[in-house]
Amino acid sequence: MKFVVLASGAGSILDFLLQQQNTGSLHPKIQALITNNPRAGAIQFAQKHGLPYHCLDISQYNDFEAWDRAVLELLTEIQPDFLLLAGFLKKIGPLVLKAFRGRIFNTHPSLLPKYGGQGMYGRKVHAAVLAAGERISGVTIHQVTEKFDDGPIVVQADTSILPDETLDSLESRIKLLEKETILNFLNDLDQGLI
Ligand code: GRF
């Protein structure tokens, strides 16, 4: 299988996946990066690994619908089997959703439905988990729908909150768990196990 990664931020998950692809541990092929953010760190990782990337900055389009159409046109050229959202902070538009329904996956660093939704990303998620005194947290991979962090859950992995847990320690442990979970998910999807 082949897929496109959509990312708006630092891109550490993209970097990890490209490294796994280089060593032969990632079985489906990453075809391209699509970002909405010209300053996304993910672009540097794409450049470093020679991955084609496309920046579709929404502010350069007349409206959301025109942006959605441009994303769909690009995807129609690239012809991926599925899309992986790895820190993509814009809503996927209705045209792309319709064309790829059930084939767009997002990774989120909490056990959804808890600690998801608009504005819940990065360290904010872990801060909320710690403030609520949760005993476990984890990672969710789910199908993407019209609402943020809301579609059917495909995979979850959890970890206990440690007695001396800090925001930094939780963030870095969840990031590791997230990478491992995504890699297994992608390889299972490629093998038709999901
Ligand atoms: C990941 O933790 C993912 O769960 C969330 O955004 C983060 C992306 O990190 N949706 P990075 O940009 O790949 O470093």
PDB file of C-alpha atoms in Angstrom, residues 39-152:
ATOM      1  CA  ARG A  39       6.899  26.826   8.649  1.00  0.00           C
ATOM      2  CA  ALA A  40       6.179  23.202   9.577  1.00  0.00           C
ATOM      3  CA  GLY A  41       9.255  21.350  10.825  1.00  0.00           C
ATOM      4  CA  ALA A  42       7.873  18.353   8.922  1.00  0.00           C
ATOM      5  CA  ILE A  43       9.037  20.033   5.674  1.00  0.00           C
ATOM      6  CA  GLN A  44      12.666  19.832   6.827  1.00  0.00           C
ATOM      7  CA  PHE A  45      12.319  16.109   7.500  1.00  0.00           C
ATOM      8  CA  ALA A  46      10.756  15.580   4.072  1.00  0.00           C
ATOM      9  CA  GLN A  47      13.682  17.454   2.496  1.00  0.00           C
ATOM     10  CA  LYS A  48      16.227  15.503   4.535  1.00  0.00           C
ATOM     11  CA  HIS A  49      14.801  12.195   3.311  1.00  0.00           C
ATOM     12  CA  GLY A  50      14.056  13.330  -0.268  1.00  0.00           C
ATOM     13  CA  LEU A  51      10.311  12.915   0.203  1.00  0.00           C
ATOM     14  CA  PRO A  52       8.129  15.029  -2.142  1.00  0.00           C
ATOM     15  CA  TYR A  53       6.193  17.643  -0.164  1.00  0.00           C
ATOM     16  CA  HIS A  54       3.398  20.061  -0.960  1.00  0.00           C
ATOM     17  CA  CYS A  55       2.462  23.108   1.067  1.00  0.00           C
ATOM     18  CA  LEU A  56      -1.180  24.094   0.642  1.00  0.00           C
ATOM     19  CA  ASP A  57      -1.424  27.155   2.836  1.00  0.00           C
ATOM     20  CA  ILE A  58      -5.117  27.833   3.399  1.00  0.00           C
ATOM     21  CA  SER A  59      -4.515  31.604   3.490  1.00  0.00           C
ATOM     22  CA  GLN A  60      -3.551  31.428  -0.193  1.00  0.00           C
ATOM     23  CA  TYR A  61      -7.014  30.199  -1.187  1.00  0.00           C
ATOM     24  CA  ASN A  62     -10.276  32.105  -1.521  1.00  0.00           C
ATOM     25  CA  ASP A  63     -12.032  29.986   1.052  1.00  0.00           C
ATOM     26  CA  PHE A  64     -12.063  26.601   2.769  1.00  0.00           C
ATOM     27  CA  GLU A  65     -13.916  25.012  -0.140  1.00  0.00           C
ATOM     28  CA  ALA A  66     -11.247  26.101  -2.648  1.00  0.00           C
ATOM     29  CA  TRP A  67      -8.550  24.720  -0.341  1.00  0.00           C
ATOM     30  CA  ASP A  68     -10.444  21.429   0.041  1.00  0.00           C
ATOM     31  CA  ARG A  69     -10.698  21.190  -3.758  1.00  0.00           C
ATOM     32  CA  ALA A  70      -6.960  21.847  -4.163  1.00  0.00           C
ATOM     33  CA  VAL A  71      -6.116  19.119  -1.634  1.00  0.00           C
ATOM     34  CA  LEU A  72      -8.403  16.687  -3.457  1.00  0.00           C
ATOM     35  CA  GLU A  73      -6.840  17.538  -6.846  1.00  0.00           C
ATOM     36  CA  LEU A  74      -3.381  16.898  -5.444  1.00  0.00           C
ATOM     37  CA  LEU A  75      -4.454  13.599  -3.889  1.00  0.00           C
ATOM     38  CA  THR A  76      -6.080  12.569  -7.161  1.00  0.00           C
ATOM     39  CA  GLU A  77      -2.663  12.995  -8.819  1.00  0.00           C
ATOM     40  CA  ILE A  78      -0.757  11.136  -6.094  1.00  0.00           C
ATOM     41  CA  GLN A  79      -3.319   8.312  -5.810  1.00  0.00           C
ATOM     42  CA  PRO A  80      -2.628   7.141  -2.255  1.00  0.00           C
ATOM     43  CA  ASP A  81      -4.453   4.154  -0.767  1.00  0.00           C
ATOM     44  CA  PHE A  82      -4.936   6.033   2.492  1.00  0.00           C
ATOM     45  CA  LEU A  83      -3.972   9.192   4.406  1.00  0.00           C
ATOM     46  CA  LEU A  84      -2.277   9.484   7.801  1.00  0.00           C
ATOM     47  CA  LEU A  85      -2.773  12.672   9.802  1.00  0.00           C
ATOM     48  CA  ALA A  86       0.228  13.145  12.115  1.00  0.00           C
ATOM     49  CA  GLY A  87      -0.275  16.448  13.883  1.00  0.00           C
ATOM     50  CA  PHE A  88      -2.417  17.988  11.138  1.00  0.00           C
ATOM     51  CA  LEU A  89      -4.251  20.893  12.731  1.00  0.00           C
ATOM     52  CA  LYS A  90      -6.745  21.791   9.997  1.00  0.00           C
ATOM     53  CA  LYS A  91     -10.060  20.116   9.435  1.00  0.00           C
ATOM     54  CA  ILE A  92     -10.193  17.799   6.452  1.00  0.00           C
ATOM     55  CA  GLY A  93     -12.718  19.218   3.993  1.00  0.00           C
ATOM     56  CA  PRO A  94     -15.889  17.434   2.839  1.00  0.00           C
ATOM     57  CA  LEU A  95     -14.569  16.712  -0.688  1.00  0.00           C
ATOM     58  CA  VAL A  96     -11.482  14.900   0.597  1.00  0.00           C
ATOM     59  CA  LEU A  97     -13.534  13.161   3.296  1.00  0.00           C
ATOM     60  CA  LYS A  98     -15.979  11.877   0.721  1.00  0.00           C
ATOM     61  CA  ALA A  99     -13.259  10.657  -1.645  1.00  0.00           C
ATOM     62  CA  PHE A 100     -11.294   8.918   1.143  1.00  0.00           C
ATOM     63  CA  ARG A 101     -14.019   8.002   3.629  1.00  0.00           C
ATOM     64  CA  GLY A 102     -12.816   5.259   5.963  1.00  0.00           C
ATOM     65  CA  ARG A 103      -9.280   5.648   4.584  1.00  0.00           C
ATOM     66  CA  ILE A 104      -8.144   8.693   6.568  1.00  0.00           C
ATOM     67  CA  PHE A 105      -6.520   7.981   9.931  1.00  0.00           C
ATOM     68  CA  ASN A 106      -5.453  10.340  12.689  1.00  0.00           C
ATOM     69  CA  THR A 107      -3.145   9.704  15.600  1.00  0.00           C
ATOM     70  CA  HIS A 108      -3.914  11.367  18.914  1.00  0.00           C
ATOM     71  CA  PRO A 109      -1.840  11.257  22.113  1.00  0.00           C
ATOM     72  CA  SER A 110      -4.614  10.328  24.580  1.00  0.00           C
ATOM     73  CA  LEU A 111      -7.182   7.633  25.102  1.00  0.00           C
ATOM     74  CA  LEU A 112     -10.048   9.137  23.104  1.00  0.00           C
ATOM     75  CA  PRO A 113     -12.836  10.072  23.626  1.00  0.00           C
ATOM     76  CA  LYS A 114     -11.062  11.643  26.590  1.00  0.00           C
ATOM     77  CA  TYR A 115      -8.860  14.700  26.024  1.00  0.00           C
ATOM     78  CA  GLY A 116      -9.651  15.243  22.356  1.00  0.00           C
ATOM     79  CA  GLY A 117     -11.370  17.905  20.291  1.00  0.00           C
ATOM     80  CA  GLN A 118     -10.441  21.250  18.812  1.00  0.00           C
ATOM     81  CA  GLY A 119      -7.425  22.867  20.490  1.00  0.00           C
ATOM     82  CA  MET A 120      -6.461  19.654  22.296  1.00  0.00           C
ATOM     83  CA  TYR A 121      -3.043  18.847  20.913  1.00  0.00           C
ATOM     84  CA  GLY A 122       0.559  18.457  22.014  1.00  0.00           C
ATOM     85  CA  ARG A 123       1.403  19.213  25.638  1.00  0.00           C
ATOM     86  CA  LYS A 124      -2.094  20.548  26.353  1.00  0.00           C
ATOM     87  CA  VAL A 125      -3.382  16.991  26.177  1.00  0.00           C
ATOM     88  CA  HIS A 126      -0.849  15.667  28.688  1.00  0.00           C
ATOM     89  CA  ALA A 127      -1.305  18.662  31.007  1.00  0.00           C
ATOM     90  CA  ALA A 128      -5.059  17.980  31.108  1.00  0.00           C
ATOM     91  CA  VAL A 129      -4.484  14.269  31.771  1.00  0.00           C
ATOM     92  CA  LEU A 130      -2.168  15.052  34.709  1.00  0.00           C
ATOM     93  CA  ALA A 131      -4.434  17.807  36.088  1.00  0.00           C
ATOM     94  CA  ALA A 132      -7.362  15.369  36.114  1.00  0.00           C
ATOM     95  CA  GLY A 133      -5.323  12.842  38.116  1.00  0.00           C
ATOM     96  CA  GLU A 134      -5.747  10.077  35.536  1.00  0.00           C
ATOM     97  CA  ARG A 135      -4.097   6.709  36.317  1.00  0.00           C
ATOM     98  CA  ILE A 136      -3.574   5.788  32.652  1.00  0.00           C
ATOM     99  CA  SER A 137      -3.116   7.555  29.352  1.00  0.00           C
ATOM    100  CA  GLY A 138      -2.170   6.425  25.885  1.00  0.00           C
ATOM    101  CA  VAL A 139      -2.550   6.771  22.162  1.00  0.00           C
ATOM    102  CA  THR A 140      -5.514   6.459  19.811  1.00  0.00           C
ATOM    103  CA  ILE A 141      -5.570   5.905  16.073  1.00  0.00           C
ATOM    104  CA  HIS A 142      -9.000   6.571  14.639  1.00  0.00           C
ATOM    105  CA  GLN A 143     -10.781   7.183  11.381  1.00  0.00           C
ATOM    106  CA  VAL A 144     -11.291  10.824  10.514  1.00  0.00           C
ATOM    107  CA  THR A 145     -14.787  12.300  10.228  1.00  0.00           C
ATOM    108  CA  GLU A 146     -16.214  15.830  10.100  1.00  0.00           C
ATOM    109  CA  LYS A 147     -15.512  16.414  13.797  1.00  0.00           C
ATOM    110  CA  PHE A 148     -12.066  16.728  15.411  1.00  0.00           C
ATOM    111  CA  ASP A 149     -10.837  13.535  17.125  1.00  0.00           C
ATOM    112  CA  ASP A 150     -14.236  11.905  16.777  1.00  0.00           C
ATOM    113  CA  GLY A 151     -14.288   9.021  14.250  1.00  0.00           C
ATOM    114  CA  PRO A 152     -14.360   5.278  14.938  1.00  0.00           C
TER     115      PRO A 152
END
